Coordinates of C-alpha atoms and ligand atoms in Angstrom, one line a residue:
M1 CA 0.3 24.5 18.2
S2 CA 2.1 22.5 15.4
A3 CA 1.6 19.1 14.4
R4 CA 3.3 16.0 15.5
I5 CA 5.2 14.9 12.2
I6 CA 4.2 11.1 11.8
D7 CA 7.8 9.9 10.6
G8 CA 7.1 7.0 8.1
K9 CA 10.9 6.0 7.4
A10 CA 11.5 5.5 11.2
L11 CA 8.6 3.4 11.4
S12 CA 9.1 1.4 8.6
A13 CA 12.7 1.3 9.7
Q14 CA 10.9 -0.4 12.7
V15 CA 8.9 -2.7 11.0
R16 CA 11.6 -4.2 8.9
A17 CA 13.8 -4.8 11.9
E18 CA 10.8 -6.7 13.7
I19 CA 10.6 -8.3 10.0
A20 CA 14.2 -9.4 9.8
L21 CA 13.8 -10.9 13.1
R22 CA 11.1 -13.1 12.2
V23 CA 12.7 -14.2 9.1
G24 CA 15.7 -15.2 10.6
E25 CA 13.2 -17.4 13.1
L26 CA 11.5 -19.2 10.0
V27 CA 15.0 -19.8 8.1
K28 CA 16.3 -21.6 11.3
R29 CA 13.0 -23.7 10.7
G30 CA 14.2 -24.2 6.9
T31 CA 11.9 -21.7 4.9
T32 CA 13.5 -18.4 3.5
P33 CA 10.3 -16.2 2.5
G34 CA 10.8 -15.5 -1.3
L35 CA 9.1 -12.4 -3.5
A36 CA 9.4 -12.2 -7.0
V37 CA 8.9 -9.2 -8.8
V38 CA 7.6 -8.8 -12.4
L39 CA 8.4 -5.9 -14.6
V40 CA 7.2 -5.9 -18.0
G41 CA 8.8 -3.0 -20.3
E42 CA 11.3 -0.2 -19.2
D43 CA 9.5 2.5 -17.4
A44 CA 12.0 4.4 -15.3
A45 CA 10.0 4.9 -12.7
S46 CA 8.8 1.3 -12.3
Q47 CA 12.1 0.4 -12.6
I48 CA 13.2 2.4 -9.3
Y49 CA 10.2 1.0 -7.6
V50 CA 11.5 -2.5 -8.4
R51 CA 14.7 -2.5 -7.4
N52 CA 14.0 -0.6 -3.9
K53 CA 11.6 -3.4 -3.4
A54 CA 14.3 -5.9 -4.1
A55 CA 16.7 -4.4 -2.2
A56 CA 14.5 -4.0 1.0
C57 CA 13.7 -8.1 0.6
E58 CA 17.3 -8.4 0.5
A59 CA 17.8 -6.3 3.3
A60 CA 15.4 -8.4 5.3
G61 CA 17.1 -11.6 4.8
M62 CA 14.5 -12.4 2.2
L63 CA 15.1 -14.2 -1.4
S64 CA 14.5 -11.8 -3.7
R65 CA 13.8 -12.3 -7.5
A66 CA 13.4 -9.7 -10.1
I67 CA 12.1 -10.8 -13.5
Q68 CA 12.5 -8.1 -16.1
L69 CA 10.3 -8.7 -19.5
G70 CA 10.8 -7.1 -22.8
A71 CA 7.7 -4.5 -23.6
D72 CA 6.6 -6.8 -26.4
T73 CA 6.1 -9.7 -24.1
T74 CA 2.5 -11.0 -25.0
E75 CA -0.1 -11.3 -22.3
D76 CA 0.1 -15.3 -22.9
E77 CA 3.8 -14.9 -22.3
L78 CA 3.6 -13.2 -18.7
L79 CA 0.7 -15.7 -18.0
D80 CA 3.1 -18.5 -18.3
V81 CA 5.6 -16.5 -16.1
I82 CA 3.0 -16.2 -13.6
D83 CA 1.9 -19.9 -13.8
S84 CA 5.5 -21.0 -13.1
L85 CA 6.1 -18.7 -10.2
N86 CA 2.4 -20.1 -8.7
R87 CA 4.0 -23.4 -8.5
D88 CA 7.2 -22.6 -7.4
P89 CA 7.4 -23.6 -4.1
A90 CA 10.6 -21.0 -3.3
I91 CA 8.4 -18.2 -4.2
H92 CA 5.9 -17.1 -1.3
G93 CA 4.8 -13.4 -3.1
I94 CA 4.3 -12.4 -6.8
L95 CA 4.0 -8.9 -7.6
V96 CA 3.6 -7.5 -10.7
Q97 CA 4.6 -4.0 -11.2
L98 CA 1.9 -1.7 -12.8
P99 CA 1.0 0.0 -14.9
L100 CA 1.6 -2.9 -17.8
P101 CA 1.8 -1.8 -21.2
G102 CA -1.2 -1.2 -23.2
H103 CA -1.7 -4.4 -24.9
I104 CA -1.7 -6.4 -21.6
N105 CA -5.2 -6.8 -19.5
A106 CA -3.6 -6.0 -16.2
G107 CA -7.1 -7.4 -14.7
S108 CA -6.6 -10.9 -16.1
V109 CA -2.7 -10.5 -15.2
I110 CA -4.0 -10.1 -11.1
E111 CA -6.6 -12.8 -11.4
S112 CA -3.7 -15.3 -12.3
I113 CA -1.6 -14.8 -9.6
S114 CA -2.6 -17.4 -6.7
P115 CA -4.5 -15.6 -4.3
L116 CA -2.2 -17.4 -1.6
K117 CA 0.6 -15.5 -3.1
D118 CA -1.1 -11.8 -4.0
V119 CA 1.1 -9.9 -1.9
D120 CA -0.2 -6.9 -3.3
G121 CA -3.7 -8.2 -2.3
F122 CA -5.1 -6.7 -5.3
H123 CA -7.0 -10.4 -6.2
V124 CA -10.5 -10.5 -6.2
S125 CA -10.4 -13.3 -3.9
N126 CA -8.5 -11.0 -1.6
A127 CA -10.7 -8.4 -2.0
G128 CA -13.3 -10.2 -1.1
L129 CA -11.9 -11.7 2.1
L130 CA -11.1 -7.9 3.3
M131 CA -14.8 -7.0 2.9
T132 CA -16.0 -9.6 4.4
G133 CA -13.9 -9.1 7.5
R134 CA -11.5 -12.0 7.1
P135 CA -8.3 -10.5 5.1
L136 CA -5.4 -13.0 4.0
F137 CA -3.3 -10.4 2.5
R138 CA -4.2 -6.2 3.2
P139 CA -3.1 -4.1 0.2
C140 CA 0.3 -2.8 1.4
T141 CA -0.2 1.3 1.5
P142 CA -3.7 0.9 3.5
Y143 CA -2.3 -1.7 5.8
G144 CA 0.8 0.8 6.4
I145 CA -1.2 3.5 7.2
M146 CA -3.4 1.3 9.8
K147 CA 0.3 0.6 11.2
M148 CA 1.0 4.3 11.7
L149 CA -2.4 4.9 13.3
E150 CA -1.4 1.9 15.5
S151 CA 1.7 3.5 16.5
E152 CA 0.1 7.1 17.2
A153 CA -2.4 5.3 19.1
T154 CA -5.0 7.1 17.3
P155 CA -8.5 5.8 18.8
L156 CA -10.4 4.8 16.1
R157 CA -13.3 3.0 17.6
G158 CA -16.1 5.3 17.1
A159 CA -14.1 7.8 15.0
E160 CA -15.3 9.7 11.9
A161 CA -13.0 8.6 9.3
V162 CA -12.9 10.2 5.8
I163 CA -11.0 9.0 2.7
V164 CA -10.9 11.0 -0.3
G165 CA -10.0 9.0 -3.2
A166 CA -11.6 5.6 -3.6
S167 CA -9.2 3.5 -5.9
N168 CA -9.0 -0.4 -5.7
I169 CA -5.6 -0.1 -4.4
V170 CA -5.7 2.6 -1.7
G171 CA -9.2 4.4 -0.8
K172 CA -11.7 0.9 -0.9
P173 CA -9.0 -1.2 1.1
M174 CA -8.5 1.4 3.5
A175 CA -12.3 1.8 3.9
M176 CA -12.5 -1.4 5.0
L177 CA -10.0 -1.6 7.7
L178 CA -11.0 1.5 9.2
L179 CA -14.6 0.1 9.2
A180 CA -13.1 -2.9 10.5
A181 CA -11.4 -0.9 13.4
G182 CA -14.6 0.4 14.4
A183 CA -14.3 3.7 12.6
T184 CA -17.6 5.6 10.9
V185 CA -16.5 5.9 7.4
T186 CA -17.0 8.2 4.6
L187 CA -15.3 7.5 1.0
C188 CA -15.3 10.7 -1.3
N189 CA -14.5 10.5 -5.1
S190 CA -14.2 12.9 -7.8
K191 CA -18.1 13.4 -7.9
T192 CA -18.2 14.3 -4.1
R193 CA -20.4 17.5 -3.7
D194 CA -18.8 20.2 -1.1
L195 CA -15.6 18.1 -0.3
A196 CA -14.9 20.3 2.4
S197 CA -18.0 19.4 4.6
Q198 CA -16.9 16.0 4.2
T199 CA -13.0 16.5 5.5
R200 CA -13.9 19.1 8.1
R201 CA -16.0 16.3 10.0
A202 CA -12.9 13.8 10.2
D203 CA -11.0 12.9 12.8
V204 CA -8.9 10.7 10.6
L205 CA -8.6 11.8 7.1
V206 CA -6.8 10.1 4.6
V207 CA -6.0 11.6 1.1
A208 CA -5.4 9.6 -1.9
T209 CA -6.2 11.5 -5.0
G210 CA -2.9 12.3 -7.0
K211 CA -4.4 16.0 -7.3
P212 CA -1.5 18.2 -5.1
G213 CA -2.6 20.3 -2.5
I214 CA -6.2 19.0 -3.1
V215 CA -6.9 19.4 0.6
T216 CA -6.2 22.7 2.8
G217 CA -6.0 23.7 6.3
D218 CA -9.3 25.1 6.3
M219 CA -10.8 21.8 5.3
I220 CA -9.5 20.1 8.6
K221 CA -11.2 19.8 11.5
R222 CA -8.7 21.1 14.7
G223 CA -7.1 18.4 16.2
A224 CA -7.3 15.5 13.4
V225 CA -4.7 12.9 12.3
V226 CA -4.2 13.4 8.4
I227 CA -2.7 10.8 6.4
D228 CA -1.1 12.1 2.9
V229 CA -0.9 9.5 0.6
G230 CA -0.4 11.3 -2.5
I231 CA 2.8 11.3 -4.4
N232 CA 2.8 14.3 -6.8
R233 CA 6.3 15.4 -8.7
L234 CA 5.5 19.1 -9.7
A235 CA 7.2 21.1 -12.7
N236 CA 10.0 22.3 -10.5
G237 CA 11.0 18.3 -9.6
K238 CA 9.8 19.5 -5.8
L239 CA 7.6 16.3 -4.7
V240 CA 4.3 16.6 -2.7
G241 CA 1.5 15.3 -1.5
D242 CA -2.2 15.9 -1.8
V243 CA -2.6 17.8 1.2
D244 CA -1.1 21.6 1.5
F245 CA 1.6 20.7 4.0
E246 CA 1.8 24.7 5.3
S247 CA -1.7 25.3 6.3
A248 CA -2.1 21.4 7.6
V249 CA 0.0 21.4 10.0
P250 CA -0.9 24.5 12.4
I251 CA -4.7 22.5 12.5
A252 CA -3.8 18.7 12.4
S253 CA -2.6 17.0 15.4
A254 CA -0.4 14.7 13.7
I255 CA 0.1 14.2 9.9
T256 CA 2.6 12.6 7.4
P257 CA 4.8 14.2 5.1
V258 CA 5.4 13.5 1.7
P259 CA 8.3 12.3 1.1
G260 CA 9.1 9.8 4.1
G261 CA 5.5 9.2 5.4
V262 CA 3.3 6.7 3.7
G263 CA 5.7 5.7 0.9
P264 CA 8.6 4.0 3.1
M265 CA 5.4 2.0 5.0
T266 CA 4.1 0.4 1.6
I267 CA 7.4 -1.3 0.9
A268 CA 7.8 -2.4 4.6
M269 CA 4.1 -4.0 4.4
L270 CA 5.0 -5.4 1.1
L271 CA 7.9 -7.5 3.3
M272 CA 5.5 -8.1 6.0
N273 CA 2.6 -9.7 3.3
T274 CA 5.5 -11.8 1.9
L275 CA 6.9 -12.7 5.5
E276 CA 3.3 -13.8 6.3
A277 CA 2.5 -15.5 3.3
A278 CA 5.9 -17.8 3.9
E279 CA 5.0 -18.4 7.8
R280 CA 1.4 -19.7 6.4
T281 CA 3.1 -22.1 3.8
A282 CA 5.4 -23.2 6.9
R283 CA 2.7 -24.1 9.1
H284 CA 1.2 -26.6 7.0
Ligands
NDP1 P1 -6.5 6.8 -8.9 O1 -5.9 7.6 -9.8 O2 -6.6 5.4 -9.0 O3 -7.3 7.3 -8.0 C1 -7.6 8.3 -7.4 C2 -9.2 8.5 -6.7 O4 -9.0 10.1 -6.4 C3 -10.4 8.1 -7.2 O5 -11.0 7.9 -6.6 C4 -10.8 9.6 -8.3 O6 -12.3 9.6 -8.1 C5 -10.5 10.6 -6.4 N1 -10.4 11.9 -7.0 C6 -9.8 12.3 -7.9 N2 -10.0 13.7 -7.8 C7 -10.7 14.4 -6.9 C8 -11.2 15.4 -6.3 N3 -11.2 16.2 -7.3 N4 -11.9 15.0 -5.5 C9 -12.6 13.9 -4.6 N5 -11.8 13.1 -5.3 C10 -11.1 12.7 -6.2 O7 -5.3 7.0 -7.7 P2 -4.4 5.9 -6.8 O8 -5.3 5.5 -5.5 O9 -3.7 4.9 -7.3 O10 -3.3 6.8 -6.0 C11 -3.6 8.2 -5.4 C12 -2.3 8.8 -5.0 O11 -1.4 8.0 -4.5 C13 -1.3 9.3 -6.2 O12 -0.9 10.3 -6.1 C14 -0.2 7.9 -6.2 O13 1.0 8.1 -6.6 C15 -0.2 7.9 -4.3 N6 0.0 7.0 -4.3 C16 0.8 6.2 -3.2 C17 1.4 5.3 -2.7 C18 2.1 5.3 -1.5 O14 2.9 4.3 -1.5 N7 2.9 6.4 -0.8 C19 0.5 4.1 -3.1 C20 0.0 4.2 -4.0 C21 -0.4 5.5 -4.6 P3 -13.0 8.7 -9.3 O15 -13.5 7.7 -8.6 O16 -14.2 9.4 -9.0 O17 -12.4 9.1 -10.2

C-alpha cells in the first residue's frame, strides 16, 4: 500500500478561491481587507517570503502593504511603525517577518501588535485565548494543518495525536487545536526519551523540528496520517521535510510532501486570518 499524498498546493488554491469570494462580498459592503507585512533588514529568504505573501494577498483581492526597514532600524522606530499600523483603519492584519535583527527584542515587538490585528496569532493574549478554547487568531501553520486534516476527513475525536517539536509557532498551538478537536495529544521535544515509542502510537503524527529525516518509516504506525512541517535545504540544494518520505510512504495512509504540503497552506491561512479580522471589523 502507498500513502495518499495530501496536496497542499491544490487545497490552498481551493481555500484561496473561497477567500477571494468572501473578500469580494466584503468589498461590496465597503471594506477591503488589508495586510501589512513589516520586514527589517535584507535577509534574502525573508524578502522572498514577504514578496510571496504580498502577491497572494493581491491575488485574493486584498490590500497589501509591504514595509521594508533598514537593518539598522532601532526597536523604538519599529515600535512606532507598528503603533501607526495599529491605528490605521485600512490595515486589518499586521505581520512582522521573523527573525528580527539581534538588537531588536522580538517578544516586545510581537506584544506591541494589537491582538485584534495579530494575524500570526503569536501575541500572548491570542496564545491565551487559544489555550482556553476561545481562539481569535489561530497561528497559520497549525490552522492550515487542521484544514488539511479536515479535507482528508481524518477522525480526530479520541485519536492519538503525536506532535514532534514544541515551538510557540507550530508545536504548541498545534497541540491546542488537536486537543480542542478531541484528540489525545502527546507533545515531544528534544529531551523526549525514546521518540519512536511515542511516534509509533500516533494515528495522526505531526513533525516540526527542522531536523531532516528525524522520523523514518519504522517509527510510524501503519495507516497513520503524517504531516511533515519541516523545511530543510540539504547541502545539494534539495528541499526536504523532517520525515523520511521514501520509507514513510509505504506505511502511512496519507502524508504531506515537502515542498507542496504544509507550506502553501500556511500562506493561505494568513489570508484567512486577515479576512476574518476584516470581517470582524465590518460587523462592528
Ligand atoms: P524551532 O526550532 O522553534 O522548534 C523545534 C522544536 O523541535 C523544538 O521544540 C525542539 O525541542 C524540537 N526538537 C528538536 N530536535 C528534536 C529531536 N531530536 N526530537 C524531538 N524534538 C526535537 O522550529 P519551528 O517550530 O519554528 O520549525 C520547525 C520546522 O518547521 C523548521 O524546519 C521550519 O523551517 C519549519 N516550518 C515550516 C513552516 C511551513 O509553513 N511549512 C512554518 C513554520 C516552520 P526543544 O523544545 O527541546 O528545543
